[in-house]
CSV table of C-alpha atoms in Angstrom, one decimal:
chain,number,residue,atom,x,y,z
A,1,MET,CA,20.4,-4.2,12.5
A,2,SER,CA,20.3,-0.3,13.1
A,3,ASN,CA,17.3,1.7,12.3
A,4,SER,CA,19.5,3.7,10.0
A,5,GLU,CA,19.3,0.9,7.5
A,6,LEU,CA,15.5,1.4,7.3
A,7,ARG,CA,14.8,4.6,5.4
A,8,LEU,CA,12.2,6.2,3.3
A,9,GLU,CA,13.5,7.1,-0.1
A,10,ARG,CA,11.8,10.5,-0.5
A,11,ASN,CA,12.9,13.4,-2.7
A,12,VAL,CA,15.2,10.9,-4.7
A,13,GLU,CA,15.5,11.5,-8.3
A,14,LEU,CA,14.5,8.4,-10.4
A,15,SER,CA,17.3,6.2,-11.5
A,16,ALA,CA,17.8,6.0,-15.3
A,17,GLU,CA,16.4,2.5,-15.4
A,18,THR,CA,13.3,3.5,-13.5
A,19,LYS,CA,12.9,6.7,-15.8
A,20,ALA,CA,12.9,4.3,-18.8
A,21,ILE,CA,10.2,2.2,-17.2
A,22,ALA,CA,8.2,5.4,-16.3
A,23,GLU,CA,8.3,6.4,-20.0
A,24,LYS,CA,7.3,2.9,-21.3
A,25,GLU,CA,4.6,2.1,-18.7
A,26,LEU,CA,3.3,5.4,-17.6
A,27,ARG,CA,3.9,7.7,-20.5
A,28,GLU,CA,6.2,9.8,-18.5
A,29,THR,CA,8.1,12.5,-20.3
A,30,PRO,CA,9.2,16.0,-19.2
A,31,GLU,CA,6.6,17.8,-21.5
A,32,ARG,CA,3.7,15.4,-20.4
A,33,VAL,CA,4.6,15.8,-16.8
A,34,ARG,CA,4.5,19.6,-17.2
A,35,GLU,CA,1.2,19.7,-19.0
A,36,ALA,CA,-0.4,17.2,-16.6
A,37,LEU,CA,0.5,19.0,-13.5
A,38,GLU,CA,-0.8,22.3,-15.0
A,39,ARG,CA,-4.1,20.7,-16.0
A,40,LEU,CA,-4.6,19.0,-12.8
A,41,ARG,CA,-4.3,22.2,-10.9
A,42,GLU,CA,-6.9,23.8,-13.2
A,43,LEU,CA,-9.2,20.9,-12.6
A,44,LEU,CA,-8.8,21.0,-8.7
A,45,LYS,CA,-9.7,24.9,-9.0
A,46,GLU,CA,-12.8,24.0,-11.0
A,47,ASN,CA,-13.9,21.2,-8.5
A,48,LYS,CA,-14.6,23.3,-5.6
A,49,ASP,CA,-16.3,20.5,-3.5
A,50,ILE,CA,-13.0,18.7,-2.9
A,51,TYR,CA,-9.7,19.9,-1.4
A,52,PHE,CA,-6.2,18.6,-2.0
A,53,GLY,CA,-2.8,20.3,-2.0
A,54,ASP,CA,-1.4,21.3,-5.3
A,55,ASP,CA,2.3,20.9,-4.9
A,56,ASP,CA,4.2,19.0,-7.6
A,57,GLU,CA,5.0,16.1,-5.0
A,58,LEU,CA,1.3,15.4,-4.1
A,59,LEU,CA,-0.1,15.8,-7.8
A,60,THR,CA,2.6,13.4,-9.0
A,61,ILE,CA,1.4,10.8,-6.3
A,62,PHE,CA,-2.0,10.7,-8.2
A,63,LEU,CA,-0.7,11.3,-11.7
A,64,ARG,CA,1.7,8.5,-11.8
A,65,PRO,CA,-0.7,5.6,-11.2
A,66,CYS,CA,-3.1,7.2,-13.7
A,67,LYS,CA,-0.3,7.4,-16.4
A,68,TRP,CA,-0.3,11.2,-16.2
A,69,TYR,CA,-4.0,11.5,-17.3
A,70,PRO,CA,-5.2,14.6,-15.4
A,71,GLU,CA,-8.8,13.6,-15.5
A,72,SER,CA,-8.1,10.0,-14.3
A,73,ALA,CA,-6.0,11.5,-11.4
A,74,LEU,CA,-8.8,13.8,-10.4
A,75,ALA,CA,-11.2,10.7,-10.4
A,76,LEU,CA,-8.7,8.9,-8.2
A,77,MET,CA,-8.7,11.9,-5.8
A,78,ARG,CA,-12.5,11.8,-5.6
A,79,ARG,CA,-12.5,8.1,-4.8
A,80,VAL,CA,-9.9,8.8,-2.0
A,81,ALA,CA,-12.1,11.5,-0.8
A,82,GLU,CA,-15.1,9.1,-0.9
A,83,PHE,CA,-13.1,6.5,0.9
A,84,LYS,CA,-12.0,8.8,3.6
A,85,ARG,CA,-15.6,10.0,4.1
A,86,ASP,CA,-17.1,6.6,4.2
A,87,ASN,CA,-14.5,5.2,6.7
A,88,ALA,CA,-14.2,8.5,8.7
A,89,SER,CA,-14.7,6.6,12.1
A,90,LEU,CA,-11.4,4.8,11.4
A,91,LEU,CA,-9.4,7.3,9.5
A,92,ASP,CA,-10.3,10.9,10.7
A,93,GLY,CA,-7.1,12.5,12.2
A,94,LEU,CA,-5.3,9.1,12.1
A,95,VAL,CA,-1.6,9.4,13.0
A,96,PRO,CA,1.2,6.8,13.8
A,97,GLU,CA,0.8,7.6,17.5
A,98,HIS,CA,-2.7,6.1,17.6
A,99,GLU,CA,-1.3,2.7,16.6
A,100,LYS,CA,2.2,2.9,18.2
A,101,VAL,CA,1.4,-0.2,20.3
A,102,ALA,CA,0.5,-2.2,17.4
A,103,PHE,CA,3.7,-1.2,15.6
A,104,LEU,CA,6.0,-1.7,18.6
A,105,GLU,CA,4.6,-4.8,20.3
A,106,HIS,CA,2.9,-6.8,17.7
A,107,LYS,CA,4.8,-8.2,14.5
A,108,VAL,CA,1.8,-8.1,12.3
A,109,VAL,CA,3.1,-5.8,9.5
A,110,ASN,CA,6.6,-5.4,8.1
A,111,VAL,CA,8.2,-3.8,5.0
A,112,MET,CA,11.4,-5.4,3.6
A,113,LYS,CA,14.2,-3.2,4.2
A,114,GLY,CA,15.4,-3.7,0.5
A,115,ARG,CA,13.5,-3.9,-2.6
A,116,ASP,CA,12.8,-7.0,-4.7
A,117,HIS,CA,14.5,-7.9,-7.9
A,118,LYS,CA,12.3,-5.5,-9.8
A,119,GLY,CA,12.9,-2.6,-7.5
A,120,ARG,CA,9.4,-2.9,-5.7
A,121,ARG,CA,8.6,-2.4,-2.2
A,122,LEU,CA,7.6,-5.6,-0.4
A,123,LEU,CA,5.0,-5.4,2.5
A,124,ILE,CA,4.8,-8.5,4.6
A,125,VAL,CA,1.6,-9.3,6.6
A,126,ASN,CA,1.8,-11.9,9.2
A,127,VAL,CA,-1.8,-13.0,9.9
A,128,GLY,CA,-1.1,-16.5,11.1
A,129,GLY,CA,-0.4,-17.7,14.6
A,130,SER,CA,1.8,-14.6,15.5
A,131,TRP,CA,-1.3,-12.3,15.0
A,132,ASN,CA,-3.5,-11.9,18.1
A,133,PRO,CA,-6.8,-10.4,16.9
A,134,LYS,CA,-7.8,-9.7,20.5
A,135,LYS,CA,-4.8,-7.3,20.8
A,136,VAL,CA,-4.7,-5.9,17.2
A,137,ASN,CA,-8.1,-6.3,15.8
A,138,ALA,CA,-9.1,-6.1,12.0
A,139,ASP,CA,-9.8,-2.4,12.2
A,140,GLN,CA,-6.4,-1.7,13.7
A,141,LEU,CA,-4.9,-4.0,11.0
A,142,PHE,CA,-6.4,-1.8,8.4
A,143,ARG,CA,-5.1,1.3,10.1
A,144,LEU,CA,-1.6,-0.1,10.0
A,145,PHE,CA,-1.9,-0.7,6.3
A,146,TYR,CA,-3.2,2.8,5.7
A,147,LEU,CA,-0.4,4.4,7.6
A,148,ILE,CA,2.3,2.4,5.8
A,149,HIS,CA,0.8,3.4,2.4
A,150,LEU,CA,0.9,7.1,3.4
A,151,ALA,CA,4.6,6.8,3.6
A,152,ALA,CA,5.2,4.5,0.7
A,153,MET,CA,3.4,6.9,-1.6
A,154,LEU,CA,6.2,9.4,-1.1
A,155,GLU,CA,8.9,7.2,-2.6
A,156,PRO,CA,9.2,8.0,-6.4
A,157,GLU,CA,10.8,4.7,-7.2
A,158,SER,CA,7.8,2.9,-5.5
A,159,GLN,CA,5.4,5.3,-7.4
A,160,VAL,CA,7.0,4.0,-10.7
A,161,ARG,CA,7.9,0.3,-9.8
A,162,GLY,CA,5.0,-0.4,-7.8
A,163,THR,CA,4.5,-2.4,-4.5
A,164,VAL,CA,4.1,-6.2,-3.7
A,165,VAL,CA,2.2,-7.6,-0.8
A,166,LEU,CA,3.0,-11.0,0.9
A,167,MET,CA,0.4,-12.4,3.2
A,168,ASP,CA,1.9,-15.0,5.5
A,169,PHE,CA,-0.7,-17.3,7.1
A,170,TYR,CA,1.8,-19.6,8.9
A,171,ASN,CA,0.2,-21.4,11.9
A,172,MET,CA,-3.2,-20.0,11.2
A,173,GLY,CA,-6.0,-21.0,13.5
A,174,TRP,CA,-9.6,-20.2,14.4
A,175,SER,CA,-8.9,-17.1,16.3
A,176,GLN,CA,-7.1,-15.6,13.4
A,177,THR,CA,-9.7,-16.8,10.9
A,178,MET,CA,-12.4,-15.2,12.9
A,179,GLY,CA,-10.4,-12.1,13.1
A,180,PHE,CA,-11.2,-11.5,9.4
A,181,THR,CA,-14.7,-10.2,9.0
A,182,PRO,CA,-16.8,-9.5,5.7
A,183,SER,CA,-16.7,-5.7,6.6
A,184,PHE,CA,-12.9,-5.8,6.9
A,185,SER,CA,-12.6,-7.8,3.6
A,186,LYS,CA,-14.7,-5.3,1.8
A,187,ARG,CA,-13.1,-2.1,3.2
A,188,LEU,CA,-9.6,-3.5,2.4
A,189,LEU,CA,-10.4,-4.4,-1.2
A,190,THR,CA,-12.2,-1.2,-1.9
A,191,PHE,CA,-9.2,0.6,-0.6
A,192,ILE,CA,-6.8,-1.4,-2.7
A,193,GLN,CA,-8.9,-1.3,-5.9
A,194,ASP,CA,-10.3,2.2,-5.7
A,195,ALA,CA,-8.6,4.4,-3.3
A,196,MET,CA,-4.9,3.5,-3.1
A,197,PRO,CA,-2.6,5.7,-5.2
A,198,LEU,CA,0.0,3.2,-5.6
A,199,ARG,CA,0.7,0.5,-8.3
A,200,LEU,CA,-0.1,-2.8,-6.6
A,201,LYS,CA,1.7,-5.3,-8.8
A,202,GLU,CA,1.3,-8.7,-7.0
A,203,VAL,CA,-0.4,-10.2,-4.0
A,204,HIS,CA,1.2,-13.5,-2.7
A,205,PHE,CA,-0.4,-15.9,-0.2
A,206,VAL,CA,2.0,-18.2,1.5
A,207,LYS,CA,1.9,-21.0,4.2
A,208,GLN,CA,-2.0,-20.8,4.2
A,209,PRO,CA,-3.6,-24.0,5.9
A,210,ARG,CA,-6.9,-25.3,4.8
A,211,ILE,CA,-8.9,-23.1,7.2
A,212,PHE,CA,-7.6,-20.3,5.0
A,213,ASP,CA,-10.6,-21.2,2.6
A,214,VAL,CA,-13.0,-19.7,5.2
A,215,VAL,CA,-11.1,-16.3,4.7
A,216,TRP,CA,-10.9,-16.6,0.9
A,217,ARG,CA,-14.6,-17.0,0.8
A,218,MET,CA,-15.1,-13.7,2.4
A,219,PHE,CA,-12.5,-11.8,0.1
A,220,LYS,CA,-13.4,-13.5,-3.3
A,221,PRO,CA,-16.7,-11.7,-3.8
A,222,PHE,CA,-15.1,-8.3,-3.7
A,223,ILE,CA,-12.1,-9.2,-6.0
A,224,ARG,CA,-12.3,-7.6,-9.6
A,225,ASP,CA,-10.7,-9.2,-12.6
A,226,LYS,CA,-7.7,-6.8,-12.7
A,227,LEU,CA,-6.7,-7.7,-9.0
A,228,ARG,CA,-7.6,-11.3,-9.4
A,229,THR,CA,-4.8,-11.7,-12.1
A,230,ARG,CA,-2.3,-10.3,-9.7
A,231,ILE,CA,-3.1,-12.7,-6.8
A,232,PHE,CA,-1.1,-15.9,-6.4
A,233,PHE,CA,-1.5,-18.8,-4.0
A,234,HIS,CA,1.7,-20.7,-3.0
A,235,GLY,CA,1.0,-22.7,0.3
A,236,SER,CA,4.3,-24.1,1.5
A,237,ASN,CA,5.7,-24.3,-2.0
A,238,MET,CA,8.4,-21.6,-1.9
A,239,SER,CA,9.7,-22.6,-5.3
A,240,SER,CA,6.4,-21.4,-6.6
A,241,LEU,CA,6.9,-18.0,-4.8
A,242,HIS,CA,10.4,-17.8,-6.4
A,243,LYS,CA,8.9,-17.7,-9.9
A,244,HIS,CA,7.6,-14.2,-9.0
A,245,LEU,CA,10.1,-13.0,-6.3
A,246,GLU,CA,13.8,-13.9,-6.9
A,247,PRO,CA,15.3,-15.8,-3.9
A,248,SER,CA,18.4,-13.5,-4.2
A,249,HIS,CA,16.1,-10.8,-2.8
A,250,LEU,CA,14.0,-12.6,-0.3
A,251,PRO,CA,14.9,-13.5,3.5
A,252,ALA,CA,15.5,-17.1,4.6
A,253,ASP,CA,11.9,-16.9,6.1
A,254,TYR,CA,10.9,-17.7,2.5
A,255,ASP,CA,13.8,-20.0,1.4
A,256,GLY,CA,15.7,-16.8,0.2
A,257,GLN,CA,19.2,-16.1,0.2
A,258,LEU,CA,19.1,-13.1,2.4
A,259,PRO,CA,19.3,-13.6,6.2
A,260,ALA,CA,16.1,-14.3,8.2
A,261,ILE,CA,14.3,-11.1,9.0
A,262,ASP,CA,15.4,-9.6,12.4
A,263,TYR,CA,13.4,-6.3,12.3
A,264,SER,CA,9.7,-5.6,12.5
A,265,GLY,CA,7.1,-2.8,12.4
A,266,ALA,CA,8.7,-1.5,15.5
A,267,ASP,CA,11.8,-0.7,13.5
A,268,TRP,CA,9.7,0.9,10.8
A,269,TYR,CA,7.7,3.0,13.2
A,270,PRO,CA,10.2,5.9,13.5
A,271,VAL,CA,10.4,6.0,9.7
A,272,ILE,CA,6.6,6.4,9.3
A,273,ASP,CA,6.3,8.8,12.3
A,274,HIS,CA,9.1,11.0,10.5
A,275,VAL,CA,6.7,11.9,7.7
A,276,MET,CA,4.0,13.4,10.2
A,277,PRO,CA,3.9,16.6,8.3
A,278,HIS,CA,2.6,14.7,5.2
A,279,ILE,CA,0.2,12.8,7.3
A,280,ASP,CA,-1.2,15.9,9.0
A,281,LYS,CA,-1.8,17.4,5.5
A,282,TRP,CA,-3.4,14.4,4.2
A,283,ASN,CA,-5.8,14.2,7.0
A,284,THR,CA,-7.1,17.6,5.7
A,285,TYR,CA,-7.8,16.4,2.2
A,286,GLY,CA,-11.1,15.1,0.9
A,287,PHE,CA,-14.5,16.7,0.5
A,288,VAL,CA,-14.9,20.1,1.6
A,289,LYS,CA,-16.9,20.4,4.7
A,290,LYS,CA,-19.9,22.4,4.5
A,291,ALA,CA,-20.1,25.2,7.1
């Protein structure tokens, strides 16, 4: 497989079908878009304690998951700023180069090269036996998630149709179980539920062994009702997974009709690295630092 098949769909006009979804689910119309962009710019000028860019692309990233309500988009920006502040030790100045080894040498995170049957991006996280927490610890795992979301937020189709996460726990042992800490669990769920400007539609747990219960007990207290309804457990029952993700759009790894995955985060790394200008700008956003 050539890396050219792995690409970010940035600056792509929405398909007619996606436009219809945007209007139905997100209240997206040309007039509402114009009004919301203008109002959010005004709100940013009024709220001088936070700084974000005000170009259409960036503001749309926040407005779409908030259904084009400017005040809600501003609240999301504030939560992003708070999360960046509260996790500065992990996120300040973060760029792909900092986790290059984790991307290139460890097959922990991957993004399906195509979309699922509903046009959504599918992130696959391998935290079973193939994950070595001594080489890629929980903090690094989170940083990988974070860098991937910085790229995914640039895709108009993903902004509208949303994303799906598949957590693969195949051959999980004690070393992987102990790699999950309460602090990691809380940080990840705070990020997903409060500070991620993407529509997370579903989370699927597959091939989880009994030992997974230890991990679940750490995650469960931090999961709110909205996210709870979007989490599904399948174990080794791929027919159960297929009720949500059609086999025609899944690889053979999950009893799908597509070839087995032969690419990894190493192949996606150049794609993420290519959006460095966006990442550099993102690192400047948040609360205005006092002189």
